[in-house]
Amino acid sequence: MDSTKLMKLREESGIKVIEIQTDLSSYAASDLRKVLEGLLAEKVEKVVVNLSQVSHINSTAVGALVGVAKRLRQSGGDLKICSLADNLTRTFNLIGASSVVEIYESENSALAAF
Amino acid sequence: MAQADIQLQIPSAAFYIEPVRVFVGNLAQSLGFSRKRVSDIQLVLDEICSNAVHHGSADEKVGVKLCISIDTHALEILVRDTGRRYTGEKNWLTHERLSEIEMNRSPNNERGHGIFIAKSLADMHEMQPNAAGGTDVRVTFRLPKPRDIEI
Ligand SMILES: Nc1ncnc2c1ncn2[C@@H]1O[C@H](COP(=O)(O)OP(=O)(O)OP(=O)(O)O)[C@@H](O)[C@H]1O
Ligand SMILES: [Mg+2]
């Protein structure tokens, strides 16, 4: 099983959008890390991760998003996330990741923030 | 409801955590936990199972045991691993190691949030070395009082 197929990549005006179509517990979290590392390897700079179809996220997945956001910023880019369900927002807040990664209500507002 | 115990054993692989998370979520929902509390329980379960698989298992075959108990007051989940068995490794559950983990935790770090999450969200959280050379993690969630039940 490979959950990277449930992480759909597209491009919106020069920004990579990843739409996650799976819940992010441990197994899918390491696939998310692979997808994000793939983008880093391709020298992609601007990334939006759309979490509208995600109803669960764990610390490993949050950590992967934080780590890649920080690395992208070093090269002038960024990773922004959008469309979080309430429980996802609570998890980001509990970890403190909401102060490290920019979170937007909708994909459009995340795209517009670049 | 009388006391009930559910026992599960999964291979020590991340792949099996997701179906267990879904099962425990359904169980918690049936017990009347609020939607918010169900997702707390699922997150804590994910974190402690992930640790048992990634830090507390020598290989995939050793397996991780789960014992889920329900009584009139609480849902209790015990996750038991058998340890990594590094040669000469001391038990990791020392006061020094645990306070180091706690002190080093930062929102900027990619790792090191799992135990903090479990401690923060469970009503009770306890970690103990077990006879197999691994770790027993026990978390408890008080059952909702009737007035707390979301309809
Ligand atoms: N069951 C376990 N057996 C052995 N060591 C463990 C176990 N659970 C946790 N640890 C140790 O405690 C550390 C902290 O665990 P914690 O879950 O907080 O963070 P993490 O697993 O490193 O990262 P993440 O934020 O992805 O969970 C681990 O790195 C590991 O060294
Ligand atoms: Mg962990």
CSV table of C-alpha atoms and ligand atoms in Angstrom, one decimal:
chain,number,residue,atom,x,y,z
A,1,MET,CA,0.0,0.0,0.0
A,2,ASP,CA,1.2,3.4,-1.0
A,3,SER,CA,-0.7,6.4,0.3
A,4,THR,CA,1.3,8.9,-1.8
A,5,LYS,CA,-1.3,8.3,-4.5
A,6,LEU,CA,-3.7,10.0,-2.1
A,7,MET,CA,-1.6,13.1,-2.1
A,8,LYS,CA,-2.6,14.8,-5.3
A,9,LEU,CA,-0.2,17.4,-6.7
A,10,ARG,CA,-1.2,20.3,-9.0
A,11,GLU,CA,0.0,23.7,-9.8
A,12,GLU,CA,-1.9,27.0,-9.3
A,13,SER,CA,-0.1,30.1,-10.8
A,14,GLY,CA,3.4,28.8,-10.0
A,15,ILE,CA,2.5,27.4,-6.6
A,16,LYS,CA,2.5,23.6,-5.9
A,17,VAL,CA,-0.7,22.5,-4.2
A,18,ILE,CA,-0.8,19.2,-2.5
A,19,GLU,CA,-4.3,18.0,-1.7
A,20,ILE,CA,-4.2,15.3,0.9
A,21,GLN,CA,-7.0,12.7,0.5
A,22,THR,CA,-6.1,10.4,3.4
A,23,ASP,CA,-6.0,10.7,7.2
A,24,LEU,CA,-2.5,11.3,8.5
A,25,SER,CA,-1.5,8.8,11.1
A,26,SER,CA,2.0,7.3,11.3
A,27,TYR,CA,2.0,5.4,8.0
A,28,ALA,CA,0.6,8.2,5.8
A,29,ALA,CA,2.8,10.7,7.7
A,30,SER,CA,5.9,9.1,6.4
A,31,ASP,CA,4.5,9.1,2.9
A,32,LEU,CA,3.7,12.8,3.3
A,33,ARG,CA,7.3,13.3,4.2
A,34,LYS,CA,8.4,11.5,1.1
A,35,VAL,CA,6.2,13.6,-1.1
A,36,LEU,CA,7.4,16.8,0.5
A,37,GLU,CA,11.1,15.7,0.2
A,38,GLY,CA,10.4,15.1,-3.5
A,39,LEU,CA,9.3,18.7,-3.9
A,40,LEU,CA,12.4,19.9,-2.1
A,41,ALA,CA,14.6,17.8,-4.4
A,42,GLU,CA,12.8,19.4,-7.4
A,43,LYS,CA,13.7,22.8,-6.0
A,44,VAL,CA,10.0,23.8,-5.7
A,45,GLU,CA,9.8,26.9,-3.5
A,46,LYS,CA,6.1,27.6,-2.9
A,47,VAL,CA,3.8,25.0,-1.5
A,48,VAL,CA,0.3,25.0,-0.3
A,49,VAL,CA,-0.9,21.8,1.6
A,50,ASN,CA,-4.7,21.5,1.4
A,51,LEU,CA,-6.0,19.5,4.4
A,52,SER,CA,-9.7,19.9,3.7
A,53,GLN,CA,-10.2,16.1,3.4
A,54,VAL,CA,-8.2,15.2,6.4
A,55,SER,CA,-9.9,14.3,9.6
A,56,HIS,CA,-6.9,13.2,11.7
A,57,ILE,CA,-3.3,14.3,11.9
A,58,ASN,CA,-0.5,13.1,14.2
A,59,SER,CA,2.7,14.7,15.5
A,60,THR,CA,4.8,13.1,12.9
A,61,ALA,CA,2.8,14.6,10.1
A,62,VAL,CA,2.8,18.0,11.8
A,63,GLY,CA,6.5,17.7,12.3
A,64,ALA,CA,7.1,17.0,8.6
A,65,LEU,CA,5.1,20.1,7.6
A,66,VAL,CA,7.0,22.2,10.1
A,67,GLY,CA,10.4,20.9,8.9
A,68,VAL,CA,9.7,21.4,5.2
A,69,ALA,CA,8.2,24.9,5.8
A,70,LYS,CA,11.5,25.9,7.6
A,71,ARG,CA,13.7,24.5,4.9
A,72,LEU,CA,11.7,26.2,2.1
A,73,ARG,CA,12.0,29.6,3.9
A,74,GLN,CA,15.8,29.3,3.9
A,75,SER,CA,15.6,29.5,0.1
A,76,GLY,CA,13.1,32.3,0.0
A,77,GLY,CA,10.0,30.0,-0.4
A,78,ASP,CA,7.4,28.8,2.0
A,79,LEU,CA,4.9,26.1,2.8
A,80,LYS,CA,1.4,27.2,3.9
A,81,ILE,CA,-1.4,25.0,5.0
A,82,CYS,CA,-5.2,25.5,4.6
A,83,SER,CA,-8.7,24.2,5.4
A,84,LEU,CA,-8.1,22.6,8.7
A,85,ALA,CA,-11.0,20.8,10.6
A,86,ASP,CA,-11.4,22.0,14.2
A,87,ASN,CA,-9.5,19.0,15.7
A,88,LEU,CA,-6.6,19.5,13.3
A,89,THR,CA,-6.4,23.2,14.4
A,90,ARG,CA,-6.4,22.0,18.1
A,91,THR,CA,-3.5,19.6,17.3
A,92,PHE,CA,-1.5,22.3,15.6
A,93,ASN,CA,-2.2,24.7,18.6
A,94,LEU,CA,-1.3,22.1,21.2
A,95,ILE,CA,2.1,21.4,19.6
A,96,GLY,CA,2.6,25.1,19.0
A,97,ALA,CA,3.0,24.6,15.2
A,98,SER,CA,0.4,27.3,14.4
A,99,SER,CA,3.1,29.8,15.3
A,100,VAL,CA,5.6,28.3,13.0
A,101,VAL,CA,3.5,27.4,9.9
A,102,GLU,CA,1.1,29.8,8.3
A,103,ILE,CA,-2.5,28.5,8.4
A,104,TYR,CA,-5.3,29.8,6.1
A,105,GLU,CA,-9.0,29.2,6.1
A,106,SER,CA,-9.1,28.4,2.4
A,107,GLU,CA,-6.8,27.4,-0.5
A,108,ASN,CA,-7.4,30.7,-2.2
A,109,SER,CA,-6.4,32.7,0.8
A,110,ALA,CA,-3.3,30.6,1.2
A,111,LEU,CA,-2.4,31.1,-2.5
A,112,ALA,CA,-3.0,34.8,-2.3
A,113,ALA,CA,-0.7,35.1,0.7
A,114,PHE,CA,2.4,34.3,-1.5
B,1,MET,CA,-22.1,-1.6,31.6
B,2,ALA,CA,-20.0,-4.3,33.3
B,3,GLN,CA,-16.3,-4.3,32.9
B,4,ALA,CA,-15.2,-5.3,29.4
B,5,ASP,CA,-11.7,-6.0,28.0
B,6,ILE,CA,-10.7,-6.0,24.4
B,7,GLN,CA,-7.3,-7.3,23.4
B,8,LEU,CA,-5.6,-6.8,20.1
B,9,GLN,CA,-2.1,-7.5,18.8
B,10,ILE,CA,-0.8,-5.9,15.7
B,11,PRO,CA,2.5,-6.3,13.9
B,12,SER,CA,5.0,-3.6,14.8
B,13,ALA,CA,4.4,-1.7,11.6
B,14,ALA,CA,2.9,1.8,11.2
B,15,PHE,CA,0.4,0.4,8.6
B,16,TYR,CA,-1.7,-1.3,11.2
B,17,ILE,CA,-2.1,1.8,13.5
B,18,GLU,CA,-4.7,3.5,11.2
B,19,PRO,CA,-7.3,0.7,11.3
B,20,VAL,CA,-6.9,0.4,15.1
B,21,ARG,CA,-7.4,4.2,15.4
B,22,VAL,CA,-10.6,3.9,13.4
B,23,PHE,CA,-11.8,1.1,15.6
B,24,VAL,CA,-11.0,2.8,18.9
B,25,GLY,CA,-12.7,6.0,17.5
B,26,ASN,CA,-15.9,4.0,16.8
B,27,LEU,CA,-15.8,2.4,20.2
B,28,ALA,CA,-15.3,5.8,22.0
B,29,GLN,CA,-18.2,7.2,20.0
B,30,SER,CA,-20.5,4.3,21.0
B,31,LEU,CA,-19.5,5.0,24.6
B,32,GLY,CA,-20.9,8.5,24.4
B,33,PHE,CA,-17.6,10.5,24.2
B,34,SER,CA,-18.1,13.9,22.5
B,35,ARG,CA,-16.7,14.3,19.0
B,36,LYS,CA,-13.9,16.4,20.4
B,37,ARG,CA,-13.0,13.8,23.0
B,38,VAL,CA,-13.2,11.0,20.3
B,39,SER,CA,-10.5,12.8,18.3
B,40,ASP,CA,-8.4,13.3,21.4
B,41,ILE,CA,-8.5,9.6,22.2
B,42,GLN,CA,-7.7,8.7,18.6
B,43,LEU,CA,-4.7,11.1,18.5
B,44,VAL,CA,-3.3,9.8,21.8
B,45,LEU,CA,-3.8,6.2,20.6
B,46,ASP,CA,-1.9,7.0,17.4
B,47,GLU,CA,1.0,8.6,19.3
B,48,ILE,CA,1.5,5.8,21.8
B,49,CYS,CA,1.2,3.1,19.1
B,50,SER,CA,3.6,5.0,16.8
B,51,ASN,CA,6.1,5.1,19.7
B,52,ALA,CA,5.7,1.4,20.4
B,53,VAL,CA,6.2,0.6,16.7
B,54,HIS,CA,9.1,3.1,16.0
B,55,HIS,CA,11.0,3.2,19.3
B,56,GLY,CA,9.8,0.1,21.2
B,57,SER,CA,10.1,-2.8,18.7
B,58,ALA,CA,13.1,-4.7,17.5
B,59,ASP,CA,11.4,-5.6,14.3
B,60,GLU,CA,8.0,-5.9,12.6
B,61,LYS,CA,7.4,-9.5,13.8
B,62,VAL,CA,7.6,-8.8,17.6
B,63,GLY,CA,4.2,-7.1,17.6
B,64,VAL,CA,2.5,-4.5,19.8
B,65,LYS,CA,-0.2,-5.5,22.3
B,66,LEU,CA,-3.2,-3.4,23.1
B,67,CYS,CA,-5.5,-3.9,25.9
B,68,ILE,CA,-8.6,-1.8,26.0
B,69,SER,CA,-10.7,-1.8,29.1
B,70,ILE,CA,-14.1,-0.2,29.7
B,71,ASP,CA,-15.7,0.1,33.1
B,72,THR,CA,-18.3,2.3,34.6
B,73,HIS,CA,-15.9,5.3,34.9
B,74,ALA,CA,-13.4,5.1,32.2
B,75,LEU,CA,-11.9,3.9,28.9
B,76,GLU,CA,-8.4,2.7,29.6
B,77,ILE,CA,-5.9,1.8,26.9
B,78,LEU,CA,-2.7,-0.1,27.6
B,79,VAL,CA,-0.1,-0.3,24.8
B,80,ARG,CA,2.7,-2.8,25.4
B,81,ASP,CA,5.9,-3.2,23.4
B,82,THR,CA,8.9,-5.5,23.9
B,83,GLY,CA,11.7,-2.9,23.4
B,84,ARG,CA,14.4,-2.4,20.9
B,85,ARG,CA,16.9,-4.6,22.7
B,86,TYR,CA,20.0,-2.6,21.7
B,87,THR,CA,22.9,-4.4,23.2
B,88,GLY,CA,23.6,-2.9,26.5
B,89,GLU,CA,20.9,-0.3,26.3
B,90,LYS,CA,19.6,0.8,29.7
B,91,ASN,CA,15.9,1.3,30.2
B,92,TRP,CA,15.0,4.6,28.5
B,93,LEU,CA,12.5,5.5,31.2
B,94,THR,CA,14.9,7.3,33.5
B,95,HIS,CA,14.0,10.6,35.2
B,96,GLU,CA,16.9,12.2,33.3
B,97,ARG,CA,15.8,11.0,29.8
B,98,LEU,CA,12.2,12.0,30.5
B,99,SER,CA,13.1,15.5,31.7
B,100,GLU,CA,15.5,15.9,28.8
B,101,ILE,CA,12.6,15.0,26.3
B,102,GLU,CA,10.3,17.5,28.1
B,103,MET,CA,12.9,20.3,28.2
B,104,ASN,CA,13.9,19.9,24.6
B,105,ARG,CA,10.4,20.1,23.3
B,106,SER,CA,9.9,23.1,21.0
B,107,PRO,CA,7.2,24.0,18.4
B,108,ASN,CA,10.2,24.5,16.0
B,109,ASN,CA,11.3,20.8,16.3
B,110,GLU,CA,10.0,18.2,13.9
B,111,ARG,CA,10.0,15.5,16.5
B,112,GLY,CA,9.4,15.0,20.2
B,113,HIS,CA,5.8,15.9,20.5
B,114,GLY,CA,4.1,12.5,21.0
B,115,ILE,CA,4.5,12.0,24.7
B,116,PHE,CA,3.6,15.6,25.3
B,117,ILE,CA,0.3,15.1,23.4
B,118,ALA,CA,-0.5,11.9,25.2
B,119,LYS,CA,0.1,13.6,28.6
B,120,SER,CA,-1.8,16.7,27.7
B,121,LEU,CA,-4.9,15.0,26.3
B,122,ALA,CA,-5.4,11.9,28.5
B,123,ASP,CA,-7.0,12.1,31.9
B,124,MET,CA,-4.2,9.8,33.1
B,125,HIS,CA,-0.9,8.9,31.4
B,126,GLU,CA,1.6,6.5,32.8
B,127,MET,CA,4.7,4.9,31.3
B,128,GLN,CA,6.4,1.9,32.9
B,129,PRO,CA,9.1,-0.6,32.0
B,130,ASN,CA,7.7,-4.1,31.6
B,131,ALA,CA,9.0,-7.6,32.1
B,132,ALA,CA,9.6,-8.1,28.4
B,133,GLY,CA,12.2,-5.3,28.4
B,134,GLY,CA,9.8,-2.9,26.7
B,135,THR,CA,7.4,-0.2,27.8
B,136,ASP,CA,3.8,-0.3,29.0
B,137,VAL,CA,2.0,2.9,28.3
B,138,ARG,CA,-1.4,3.3,30.0
B,139,VAL,CA,-3.8,6.1,29.3
B,140,THR,CA,-7.3,6.7,30.7
B,141,PHE,CA,-10.2,8.8,29.5
B,142,ARG,CA,-13.1,9.4,32.0
B,143,LEU,CA,-16.4,8.4,30.5
B,144,PRO,CA,-18.6,11.4,29.8
B,145,LYS,CA,-21.3,12.2,32.4
B,146,PRO,CA,-24.8,12.0,30.7
B,147,ARG,CA,-25.0,15.8,30.6
B,148,ASP,CA,-21.7,15.9,28.6
B,149,ILE,CA,-23.0,13.7,25.8
B,150,GLU,CA,-23.4,15.4,22.5
B,151,ILE,CA,-26.6,14.5,20.6
C,1,LIG,N1,7.7,3.0,23.6
C,1,LIG,C1,8.9,3.5,23.6
C,1,LIG,N2,10.0,2.8,23.7
C,1,LIG,C2,11.2,3.3,23.7
C,1,LIG,N3,11.4,4.7,23.6
C,1,LIG,C3,10.4,5.5,23.5
C,1,LIG,C4,9.0,4.9,23.5
C,1,LIG,N4,8.2,6.0,23.4
C,1,LIG,C5,9.0,7.1,23.4
C,1,LIG,N5,10.3,6.8,23.4
C,1,LIG,C6,11.4,7.8,23.4
C,1,LIG,O1,10.9,9.0,23.8
C,1,LIG,C7,11.2,10.0,22.7
C,1,LIG,C8,10.1,11.0,22.6
C,1,LIG,O2,8.9,10.4,22.1
C,1,LIG,P1,7.8,11.4,21.4
C,1,LIG,O3,6.7,10.6,21.0
C,1,LIG,O4,7.5,12.5,22.4
C,1,LIG,O5,8.6,12.0,20.2
C,1,LIG,P2,9.1,11.3,18.9
C,1,LIG,O6,8.5,9.9,18.7
C,1,LIG,O7,10.6,11.3,18.9
C,1,LIG,O8,8.6,12.2,17.7
C,1,LIG,P3,7.0,12.5,17.3
C,1,LIG,O9,6.8,13.9,17.6
C,1,LIG,O10,7.0,12.1,15.8
C,1,LIG,O11,6.2,11.6,18.2
C,1,LIG,C9,11.4,9.1,21.5
C,1,LIG,O12,12.3,9.8,20.6
C,1,LIG,C10,12.1,7.9,22.1
C,1,LIG,O13,13.4,8.1,22.3
C,2,MG,MG,6.4,9.7,19.0
